[in-house]
XYZ file of C-alpha atoms in Angstrom:
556
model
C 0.000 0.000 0.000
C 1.838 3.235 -1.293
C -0.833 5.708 -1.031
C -0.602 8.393 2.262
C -3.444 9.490 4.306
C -4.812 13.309 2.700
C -3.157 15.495 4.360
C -5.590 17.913 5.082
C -6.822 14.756 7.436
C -10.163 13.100 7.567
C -13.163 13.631 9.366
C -14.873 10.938 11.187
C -18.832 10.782 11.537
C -21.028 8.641 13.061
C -24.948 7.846 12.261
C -27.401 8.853 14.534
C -31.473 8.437 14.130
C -33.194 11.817 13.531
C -36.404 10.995 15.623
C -34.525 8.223 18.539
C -31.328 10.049 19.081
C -29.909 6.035 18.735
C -26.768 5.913 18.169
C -25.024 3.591 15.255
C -22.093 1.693 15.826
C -20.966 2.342 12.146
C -19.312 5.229 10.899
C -17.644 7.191 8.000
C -14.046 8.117 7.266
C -14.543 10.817 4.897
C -11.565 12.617 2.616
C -11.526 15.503 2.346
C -13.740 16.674 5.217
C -16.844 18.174 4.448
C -18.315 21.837 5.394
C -21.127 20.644 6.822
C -20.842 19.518 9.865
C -24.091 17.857 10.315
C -25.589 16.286 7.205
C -29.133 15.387 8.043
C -30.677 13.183 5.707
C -34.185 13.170 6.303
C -35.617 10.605 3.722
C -33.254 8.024 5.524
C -34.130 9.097 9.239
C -30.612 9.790 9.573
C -28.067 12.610 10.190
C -24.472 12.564 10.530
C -22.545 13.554 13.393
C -19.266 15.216 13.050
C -16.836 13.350 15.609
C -13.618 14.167 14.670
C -12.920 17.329 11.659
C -9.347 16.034 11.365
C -7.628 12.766 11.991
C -4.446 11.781 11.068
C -4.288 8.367 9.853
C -0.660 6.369 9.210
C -1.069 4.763 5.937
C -1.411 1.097 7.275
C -4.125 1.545 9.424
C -5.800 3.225 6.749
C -5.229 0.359 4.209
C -6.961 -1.811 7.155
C -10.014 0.209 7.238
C -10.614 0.486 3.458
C -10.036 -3.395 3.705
C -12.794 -3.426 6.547
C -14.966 -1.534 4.035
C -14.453 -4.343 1.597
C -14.979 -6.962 3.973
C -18.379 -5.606 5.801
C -19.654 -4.516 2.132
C -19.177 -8.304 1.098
C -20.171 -9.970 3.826
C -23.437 -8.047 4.238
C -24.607 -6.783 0.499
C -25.828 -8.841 -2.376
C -24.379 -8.092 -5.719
C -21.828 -5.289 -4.220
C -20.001 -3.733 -6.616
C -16.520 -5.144 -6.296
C -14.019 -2.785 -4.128
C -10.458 -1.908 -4.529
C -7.974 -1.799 -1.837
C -6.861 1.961 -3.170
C -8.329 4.380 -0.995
C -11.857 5.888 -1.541
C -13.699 9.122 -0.372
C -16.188 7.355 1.729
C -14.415 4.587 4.010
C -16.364 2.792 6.589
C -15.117 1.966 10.092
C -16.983 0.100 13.143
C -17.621 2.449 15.871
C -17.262 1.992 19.815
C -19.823 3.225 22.385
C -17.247 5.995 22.873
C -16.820 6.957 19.435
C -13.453 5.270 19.101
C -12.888 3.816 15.960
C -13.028 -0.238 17.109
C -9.940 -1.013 16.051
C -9.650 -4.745 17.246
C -13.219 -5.636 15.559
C -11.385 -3.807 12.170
C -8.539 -6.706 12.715
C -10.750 -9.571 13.662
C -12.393 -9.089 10.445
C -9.436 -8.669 8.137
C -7.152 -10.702 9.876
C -6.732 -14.159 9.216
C -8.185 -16.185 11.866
C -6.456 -19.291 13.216
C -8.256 -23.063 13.899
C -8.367 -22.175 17.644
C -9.866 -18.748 16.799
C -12.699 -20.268 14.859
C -13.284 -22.799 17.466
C -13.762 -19.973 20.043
C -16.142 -18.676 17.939
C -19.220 -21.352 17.845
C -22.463 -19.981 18.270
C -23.998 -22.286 20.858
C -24.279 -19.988 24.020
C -24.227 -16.959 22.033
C -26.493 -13.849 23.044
C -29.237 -13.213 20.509
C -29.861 -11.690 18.045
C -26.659 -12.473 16.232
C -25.266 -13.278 12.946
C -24.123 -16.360 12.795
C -22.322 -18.746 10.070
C -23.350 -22.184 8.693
C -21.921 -23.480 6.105
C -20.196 -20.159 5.016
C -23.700 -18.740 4.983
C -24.324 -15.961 7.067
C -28.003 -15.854 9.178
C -29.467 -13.453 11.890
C -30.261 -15.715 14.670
C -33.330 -13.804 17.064
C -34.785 -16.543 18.826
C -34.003 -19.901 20.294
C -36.908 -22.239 19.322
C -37.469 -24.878 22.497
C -40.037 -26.890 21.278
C -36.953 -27.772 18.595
C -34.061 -29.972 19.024
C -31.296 -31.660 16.529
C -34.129 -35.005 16.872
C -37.063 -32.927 15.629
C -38.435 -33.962 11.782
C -38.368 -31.370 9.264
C -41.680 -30.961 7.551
C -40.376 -30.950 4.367
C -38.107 -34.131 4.223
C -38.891 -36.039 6.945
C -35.860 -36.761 8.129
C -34.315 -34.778 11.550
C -32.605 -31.993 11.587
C -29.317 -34.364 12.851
C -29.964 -36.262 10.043
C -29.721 -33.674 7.682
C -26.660 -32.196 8.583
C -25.393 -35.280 9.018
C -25.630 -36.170 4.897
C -24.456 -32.627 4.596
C -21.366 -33.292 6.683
C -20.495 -36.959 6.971
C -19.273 -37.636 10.649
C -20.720 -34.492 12.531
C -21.226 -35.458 16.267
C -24.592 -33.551 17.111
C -25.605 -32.727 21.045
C -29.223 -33.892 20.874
C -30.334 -31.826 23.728
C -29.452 -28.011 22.888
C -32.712 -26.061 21.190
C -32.655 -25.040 17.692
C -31.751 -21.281 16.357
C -34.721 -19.363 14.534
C -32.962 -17.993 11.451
C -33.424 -15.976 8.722
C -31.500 -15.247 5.657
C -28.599 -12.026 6.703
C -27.622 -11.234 3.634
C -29.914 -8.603 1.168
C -29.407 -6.545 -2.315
C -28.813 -3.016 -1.671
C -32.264 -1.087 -1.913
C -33.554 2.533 -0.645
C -34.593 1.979 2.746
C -37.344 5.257 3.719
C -37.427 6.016 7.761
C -40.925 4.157 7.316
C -40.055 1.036 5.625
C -42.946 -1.629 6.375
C -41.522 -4.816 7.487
C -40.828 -7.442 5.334
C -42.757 -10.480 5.702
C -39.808 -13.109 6.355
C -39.131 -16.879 5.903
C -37.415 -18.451 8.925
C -35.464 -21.440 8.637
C -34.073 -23.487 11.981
C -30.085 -24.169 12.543
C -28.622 -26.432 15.284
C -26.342 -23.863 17.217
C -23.370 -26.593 17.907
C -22.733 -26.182 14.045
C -23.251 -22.783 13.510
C -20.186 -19.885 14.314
C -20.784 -16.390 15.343
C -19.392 -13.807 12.594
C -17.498 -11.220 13.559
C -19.978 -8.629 12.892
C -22.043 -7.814 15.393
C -25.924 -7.972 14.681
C -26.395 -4.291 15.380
C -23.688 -3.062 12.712
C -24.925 -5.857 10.233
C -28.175 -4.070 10.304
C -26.364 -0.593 10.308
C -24.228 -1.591 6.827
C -27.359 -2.450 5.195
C -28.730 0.919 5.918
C -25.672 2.176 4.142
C -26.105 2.319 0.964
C -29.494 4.227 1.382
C -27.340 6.750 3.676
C -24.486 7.247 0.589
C -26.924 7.822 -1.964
C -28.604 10.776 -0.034
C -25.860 12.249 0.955
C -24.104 12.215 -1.994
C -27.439 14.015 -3.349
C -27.447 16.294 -0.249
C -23.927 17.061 -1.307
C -24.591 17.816 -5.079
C -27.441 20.257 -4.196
C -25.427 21.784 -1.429
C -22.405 22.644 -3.794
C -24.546 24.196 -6.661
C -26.748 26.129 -3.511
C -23.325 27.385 -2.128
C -21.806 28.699 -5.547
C -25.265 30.240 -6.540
C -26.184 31.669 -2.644
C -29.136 29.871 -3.039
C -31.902 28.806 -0.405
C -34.560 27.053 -2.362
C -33.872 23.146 -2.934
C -32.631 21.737 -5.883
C -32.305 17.973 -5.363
C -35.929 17.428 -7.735
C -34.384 19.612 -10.793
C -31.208 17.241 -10.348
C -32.771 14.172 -10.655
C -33.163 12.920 -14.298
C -35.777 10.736 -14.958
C -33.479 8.098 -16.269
C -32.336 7.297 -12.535
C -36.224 6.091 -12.081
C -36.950 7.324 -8.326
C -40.241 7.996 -7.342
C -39.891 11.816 -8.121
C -37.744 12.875 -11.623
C -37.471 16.540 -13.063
C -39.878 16.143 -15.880
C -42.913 18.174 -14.073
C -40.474 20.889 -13.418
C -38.743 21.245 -16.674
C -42.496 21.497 -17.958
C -42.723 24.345 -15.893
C -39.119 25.739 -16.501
C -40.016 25.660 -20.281
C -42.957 27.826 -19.628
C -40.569 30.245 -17.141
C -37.969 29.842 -19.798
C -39.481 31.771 -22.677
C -40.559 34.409 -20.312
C -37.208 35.560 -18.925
C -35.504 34.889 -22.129
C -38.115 37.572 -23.697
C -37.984 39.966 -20.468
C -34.212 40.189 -21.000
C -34.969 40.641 -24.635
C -36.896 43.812 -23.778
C -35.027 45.143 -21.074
C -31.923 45.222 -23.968
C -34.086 46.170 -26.874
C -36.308 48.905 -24.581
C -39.176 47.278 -26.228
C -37.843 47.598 -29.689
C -36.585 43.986 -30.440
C -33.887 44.058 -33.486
C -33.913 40.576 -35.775
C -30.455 39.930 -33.386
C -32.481 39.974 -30.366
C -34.979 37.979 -32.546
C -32.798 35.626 -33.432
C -30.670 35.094 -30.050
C -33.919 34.524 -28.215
C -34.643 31.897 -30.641
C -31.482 29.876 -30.365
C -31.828 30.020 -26.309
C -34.611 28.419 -26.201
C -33.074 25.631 -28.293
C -32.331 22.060 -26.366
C -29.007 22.092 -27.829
C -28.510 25.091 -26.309
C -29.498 24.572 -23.550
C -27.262 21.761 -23.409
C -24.382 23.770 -23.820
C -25.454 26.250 -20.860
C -25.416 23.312 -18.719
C -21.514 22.317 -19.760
C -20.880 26.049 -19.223
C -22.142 25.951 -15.920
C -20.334 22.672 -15.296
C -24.050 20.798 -13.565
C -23.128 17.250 -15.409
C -21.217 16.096 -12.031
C -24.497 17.281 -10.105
C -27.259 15.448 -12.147
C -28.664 12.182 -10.958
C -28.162 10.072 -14.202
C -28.773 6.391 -12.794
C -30.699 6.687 -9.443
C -29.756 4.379 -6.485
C -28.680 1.120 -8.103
C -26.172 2.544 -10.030
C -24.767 5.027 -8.052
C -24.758 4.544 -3.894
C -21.494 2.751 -4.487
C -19.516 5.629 -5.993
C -18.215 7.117 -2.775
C -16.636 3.735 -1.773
C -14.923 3.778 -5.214
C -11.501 5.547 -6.349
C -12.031 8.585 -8.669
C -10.909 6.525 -11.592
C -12.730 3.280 -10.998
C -15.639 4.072 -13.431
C -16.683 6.303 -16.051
C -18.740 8.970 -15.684
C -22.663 7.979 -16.630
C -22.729 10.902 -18.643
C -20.202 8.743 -20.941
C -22.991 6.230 -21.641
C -25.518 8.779 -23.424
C -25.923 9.472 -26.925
C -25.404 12.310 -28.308
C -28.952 13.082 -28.785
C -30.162 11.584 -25.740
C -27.357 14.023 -23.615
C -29.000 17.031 -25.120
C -32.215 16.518 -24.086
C -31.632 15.112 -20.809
C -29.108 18.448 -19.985
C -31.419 20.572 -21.786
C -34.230 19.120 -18.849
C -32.000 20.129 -16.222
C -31.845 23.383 -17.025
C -35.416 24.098 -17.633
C -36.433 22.077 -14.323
C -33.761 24.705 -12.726
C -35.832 27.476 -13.470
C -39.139 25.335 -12.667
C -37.638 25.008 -9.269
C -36.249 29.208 -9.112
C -40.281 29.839 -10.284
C -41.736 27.608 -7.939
C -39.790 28.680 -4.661
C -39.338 32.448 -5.605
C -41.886 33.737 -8.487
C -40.241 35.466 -11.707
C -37.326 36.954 -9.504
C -36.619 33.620 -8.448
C -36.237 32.557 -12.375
C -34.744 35.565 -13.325
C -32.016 34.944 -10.434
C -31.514 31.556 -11.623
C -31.224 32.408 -15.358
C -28.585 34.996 -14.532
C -26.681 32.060 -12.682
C -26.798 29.743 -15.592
C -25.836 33.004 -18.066
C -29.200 33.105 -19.854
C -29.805 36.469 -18.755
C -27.860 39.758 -18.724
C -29.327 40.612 -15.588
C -31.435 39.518 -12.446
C -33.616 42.760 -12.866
C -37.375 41.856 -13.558
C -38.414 45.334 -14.055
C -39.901 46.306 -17.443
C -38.793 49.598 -18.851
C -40.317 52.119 -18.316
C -39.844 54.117 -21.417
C -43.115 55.450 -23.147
C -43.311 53.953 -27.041
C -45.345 56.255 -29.491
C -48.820 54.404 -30.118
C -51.995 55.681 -31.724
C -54.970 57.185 -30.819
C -57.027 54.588 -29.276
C -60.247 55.395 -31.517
C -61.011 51.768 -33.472
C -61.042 50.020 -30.128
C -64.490 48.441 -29.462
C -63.823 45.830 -26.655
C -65.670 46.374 -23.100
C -61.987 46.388 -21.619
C -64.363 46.743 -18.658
C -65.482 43.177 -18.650
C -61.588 41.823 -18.254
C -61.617 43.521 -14.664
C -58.588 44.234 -12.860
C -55.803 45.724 -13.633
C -57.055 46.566 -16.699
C -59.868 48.705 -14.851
C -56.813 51.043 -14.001
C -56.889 54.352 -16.308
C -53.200 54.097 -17.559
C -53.588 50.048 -18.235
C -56.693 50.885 -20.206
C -55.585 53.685 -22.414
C -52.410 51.191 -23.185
C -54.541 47.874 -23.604
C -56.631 50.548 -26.004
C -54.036 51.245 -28.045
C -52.437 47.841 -28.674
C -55.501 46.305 -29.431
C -56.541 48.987 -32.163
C -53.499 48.887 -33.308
C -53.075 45.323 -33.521
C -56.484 44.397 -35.129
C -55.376 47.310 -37.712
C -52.178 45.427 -38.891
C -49.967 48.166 -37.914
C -46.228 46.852 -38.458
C -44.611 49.224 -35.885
C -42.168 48.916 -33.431
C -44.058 49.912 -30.563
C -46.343 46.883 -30.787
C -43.906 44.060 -31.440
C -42.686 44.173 -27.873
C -45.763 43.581 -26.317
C -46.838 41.179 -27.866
C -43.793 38.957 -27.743
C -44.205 39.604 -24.299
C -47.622 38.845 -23.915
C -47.010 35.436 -26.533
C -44.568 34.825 -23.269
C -46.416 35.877 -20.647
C -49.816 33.465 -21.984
C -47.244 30.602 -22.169
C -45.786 30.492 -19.310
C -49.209 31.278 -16.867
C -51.067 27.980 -19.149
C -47.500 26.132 -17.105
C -47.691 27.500 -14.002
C -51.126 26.715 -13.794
C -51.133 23.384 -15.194
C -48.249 22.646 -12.710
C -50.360 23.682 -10.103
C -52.504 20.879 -10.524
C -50.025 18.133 -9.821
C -50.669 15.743 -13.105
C -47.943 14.117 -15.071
C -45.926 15.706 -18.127
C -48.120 14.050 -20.650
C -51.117 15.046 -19.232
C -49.962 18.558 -19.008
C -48.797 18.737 -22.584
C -52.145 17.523 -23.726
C -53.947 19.979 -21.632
C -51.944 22.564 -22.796
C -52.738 22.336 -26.863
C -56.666 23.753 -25.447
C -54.843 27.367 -24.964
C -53.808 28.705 -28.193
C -54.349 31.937 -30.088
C -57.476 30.952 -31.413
C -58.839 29.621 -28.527
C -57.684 32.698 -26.921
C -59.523 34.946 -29.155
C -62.687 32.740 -29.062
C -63.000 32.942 -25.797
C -62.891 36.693 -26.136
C -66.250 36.719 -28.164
C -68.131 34.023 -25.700
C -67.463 36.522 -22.859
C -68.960 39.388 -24.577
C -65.670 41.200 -24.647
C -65.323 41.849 -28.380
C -69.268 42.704 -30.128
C -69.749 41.213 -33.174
C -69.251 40.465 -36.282
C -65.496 40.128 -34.772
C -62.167 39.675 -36.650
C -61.126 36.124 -37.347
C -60.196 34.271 -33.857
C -56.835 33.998 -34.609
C -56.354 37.944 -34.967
C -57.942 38.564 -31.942
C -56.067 36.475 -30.372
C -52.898 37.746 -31.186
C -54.319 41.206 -29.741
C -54.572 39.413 -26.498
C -51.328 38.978 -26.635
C -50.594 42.653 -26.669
C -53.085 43.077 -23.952
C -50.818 41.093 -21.458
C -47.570 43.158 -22.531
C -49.295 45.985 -21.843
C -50.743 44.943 -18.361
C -46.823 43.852 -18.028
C -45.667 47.086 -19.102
C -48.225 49.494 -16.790
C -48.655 46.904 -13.752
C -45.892 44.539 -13.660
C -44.851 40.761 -14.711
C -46.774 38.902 -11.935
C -50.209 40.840 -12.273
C -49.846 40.139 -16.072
C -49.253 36.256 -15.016
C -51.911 36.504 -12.748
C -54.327 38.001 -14.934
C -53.257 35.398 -18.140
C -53.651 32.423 -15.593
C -57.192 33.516 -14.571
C -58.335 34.654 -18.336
C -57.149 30.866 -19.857
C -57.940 28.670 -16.777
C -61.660 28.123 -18.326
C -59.822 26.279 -21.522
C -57.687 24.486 -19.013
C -61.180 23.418 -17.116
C -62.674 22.242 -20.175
C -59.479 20.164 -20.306
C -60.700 18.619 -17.510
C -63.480 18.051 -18.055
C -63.361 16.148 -21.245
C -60.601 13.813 -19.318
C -63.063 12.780 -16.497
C -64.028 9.278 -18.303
C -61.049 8.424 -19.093
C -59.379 9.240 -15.940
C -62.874 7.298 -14.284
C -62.313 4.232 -16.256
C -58.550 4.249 -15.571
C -59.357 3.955 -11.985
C -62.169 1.192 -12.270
């Protein structure tokens, strides 16, 4: 073993129950130490308690304790990834009552054992529950059976239990007095373990203690190391979100716009990055704006355009250097990683294709502002854009600058019938003018800010409302073809807003559009959400509505 200790020393935690206060006889040897000096990992019922910020370990007794790691992992974890001796981020050591790292349980496991050693060993008076060994099997032994002895007939063959392990090992002298062991299988595949796991229901088997050893583990850790992969996976999520929270000086959570859908948890990114595409288009065309002061060149045009592009996108996320901080393959293929050198495997970003790495980057970034909107409104977006370098600024303010606009004098809508803000004098005279000069096919300058902005503004508040509702991405993207421009600009003539005969829908409902970036412009962003939210939610209803059967005979 050449490599040293890390000489900035490593930091020793131990496992502690959130709710119970128990304390865990396992714990972590973790290089470098962390910031935080109490990790709490709520999903797992967990936190981790900083016992020592810097040890200093000599090299050999290192190299013991990563071999521990290997040892415990094998003994106690199906299908465990295999571990190299070379020295990992994430080493685990047994713990005493004290604290102490237990360094003559760390031996009695690595160490070979000699004939008399083993002999010591035999389970017959041990004190249960225990792990014990038969026939280089391990089980957890919890009860001692007396109605059962080495003479009792096993339902399933017939024969006694001496008998059996008699053809199993030719010659074995059996005591026919001692009681059998109630067993149970020790060993188990790692899987996410919640604070509220239901039991299992378990399938006992009975062993005859005189032929059984005790293992080295104690009962208590074995049930501690299978509780460990659960605890590495969230924490090595805790740890992603923390870093990307700590460069940004954020204090929203982040873990759900991290988590691809690809790493097939109960919760994925896709319902954010619905929203985030919504959210997206907005800030993209605020910043727009705020450059252009509402006179948008075929630059801005164009730049706009190609942000909103998942390739894009893509590249923003490289930029901002979030691959390492994505959740790619869940739990099963990643709570090993810490127990792993650097260079054991390839990233999982290596395994996408080209195509499938744009959109599943692009995702990220859109479920990033999803979760900005959702914690924080459009500042909260805006913030986040800036962060990510979509945006020249965090400023949501609109300018302020007047544009020249006609004389309101074609417009025959009862703006009184849309209701606030629009009931305001200076949103009125505004919402006048776009819409006359809209419907009049005026070309100018002064008009094509608005309604980009209120193009924006409509598709983002159909998001955040469909969000709000909690269905899946599919659902929401079918939902979300019943709010369009024409639809829009129906709806204006079935609420009595525009008389008739009326200009085609699809007109009318591109002067919507220039309603909401003038509501934007007089009263601000979120009243112009708010008021596009409440104005489309009837489409969104009738969504609804038209779903109840099917959603009725799904359940049946």
């Amino acid at each position: 073993m050449t490599e040293t200790a890390p000489d900035a020393g490593v930091a020793l935690y131990r496992i502690e129950s959130i709710l119970a206060g128990d304390s865990s006889s396992l714990g972590l040897l973790v290089a470098p130490p962390l910031s935080d000096d109490t990790p709490i990992l709520a999903a797992a019922g967990v936190q981790l308690v900083l016992l020592h910020a810097a040890l200093a370990i000599p090299p050999p007794e290192y190299a013991l304790y990563q071999a521990f790691t290997v040892y415990a992992c094998s003994q106690v974890l199906l299908d465990a990834p295999p571990l190299g001796p070379r020295r990992a981020r994430v080493t685990v050591v047994p713990l005493t009552p004290t604290g102490a790292i237990d360094d003559a349980l760390v031996r009695r496991c690595c160490e070979p054992q000699t004939r008399e050693e083993k002999l010591v060993c035999g389970a017959a008076f041990c004190e249960l529950p225990a792990v014990i060994v038969y026939q280089d099997v391990p089980y957890i032994a919890d009860a001692v059976s007396p109605e059962l002895t080495p003479g009792s007939l096993l339902p399933t063959t017939g024969k006694t239990y001496a008998e059996t392990a008699r053809m199993k090992a030719p010659g074995t002298s059996v005591d026919m007095a001692q009681h059998l062991y109630r067993a149970r299988q020790a060993r188990a595949k790692p899987g996410m373990l919640a604070k509220a796991t239901p039991p299992k229901k378990r399938t006992y088997i009975h062993l005859i203690p005189q032929l059984c050893t005790v293992h080295p583990l104690p009962c208590a850790l074995w049930h501690d190391l299978k509780r460990l992969p659960t605890i590495l996976y969230l924490w090595e999520k805790d740890l992603a979100e923390a870093t990307l929270r700590r460069r940004w000086q954020w204090p929203h959570p982040l873990t759900e716009a991290l988590t691809a859908a690809s790493a097939k948890l109960s919760y994925s990114n896709e319902r954010l990055a619905f929203l985030g595409d919504g959210v997206l288009k907005l800030v993209l065309t605020i910043d727009a704006i705020q450059s252009g002061q509402w006179q948008l060149t075929d630059a801005m045009r164009d730049q706009r355009l190609r942000r909103l592009q998942n390739a894009t996108l893509c590249a923003v996320a490289e930029s901002a250097n979030l691959l390492p901080y994505v959740d790619l393959v869940g739990f099963h293929g990643s709570w090993f990683q810490p127990l792993l050198s650097d260079t054991t495997l390839p990233p999982p970003e290596d395994a996408l294709t080209p195509s499938t790495r744009i959109k599943t980057y692009a995702t990220v970034v859109e479920a990033l502002l999803g979760a900005a909107y959702d914690a924080a409104g459009v500042a909260g977006a805006m913030t986040m854009a800036h962060h990510l370098e979509l945006v020249s600024t965090r400023n949501v303010d609109l300018p302020r600058k007047a544009w020249a606009l006609p004389a309101p004098t074609s417009c025959n809508w009862q703006l009184g019938s849309f209701g606030p803000p629009i009931d305001q004098p200076a949103v009125a005279t505004s919402v006048a003018a776009c819409v006359s000069t809209s419907l009049s096919g005026g070309t100018e300058a002064a008009t094509d800010g608005p309604k980009l902005l209120g193009e924006a503004l409509q598709y983002a508040a159909t998001a955040i409302d469909l969000y709000a509702t909690g269905t899946d991405p599919g659902e929401m993207t079918r939902r979300r073809h019943f709010v369009t421009r024409a639809s829009l600009g129906a709806r204006l003539v079935d609420t009595h807003v525009v008389p008739t005969p009326a200009p085609s829908a699809t007109a009318l409902g591109a002067a919507y559009e220039s309603v909401l970036g003038a509501v934007a412009a007089n009263a601000g962003v979120e009243a112009a959400l708010a008021f596009a939210t409440a104005w489309s939610r009837p489409l969104l209803v009738s969504a609804l509505v038209d779903l109840v059967p099917v959603l009725r005979a799904r359940d049946e």
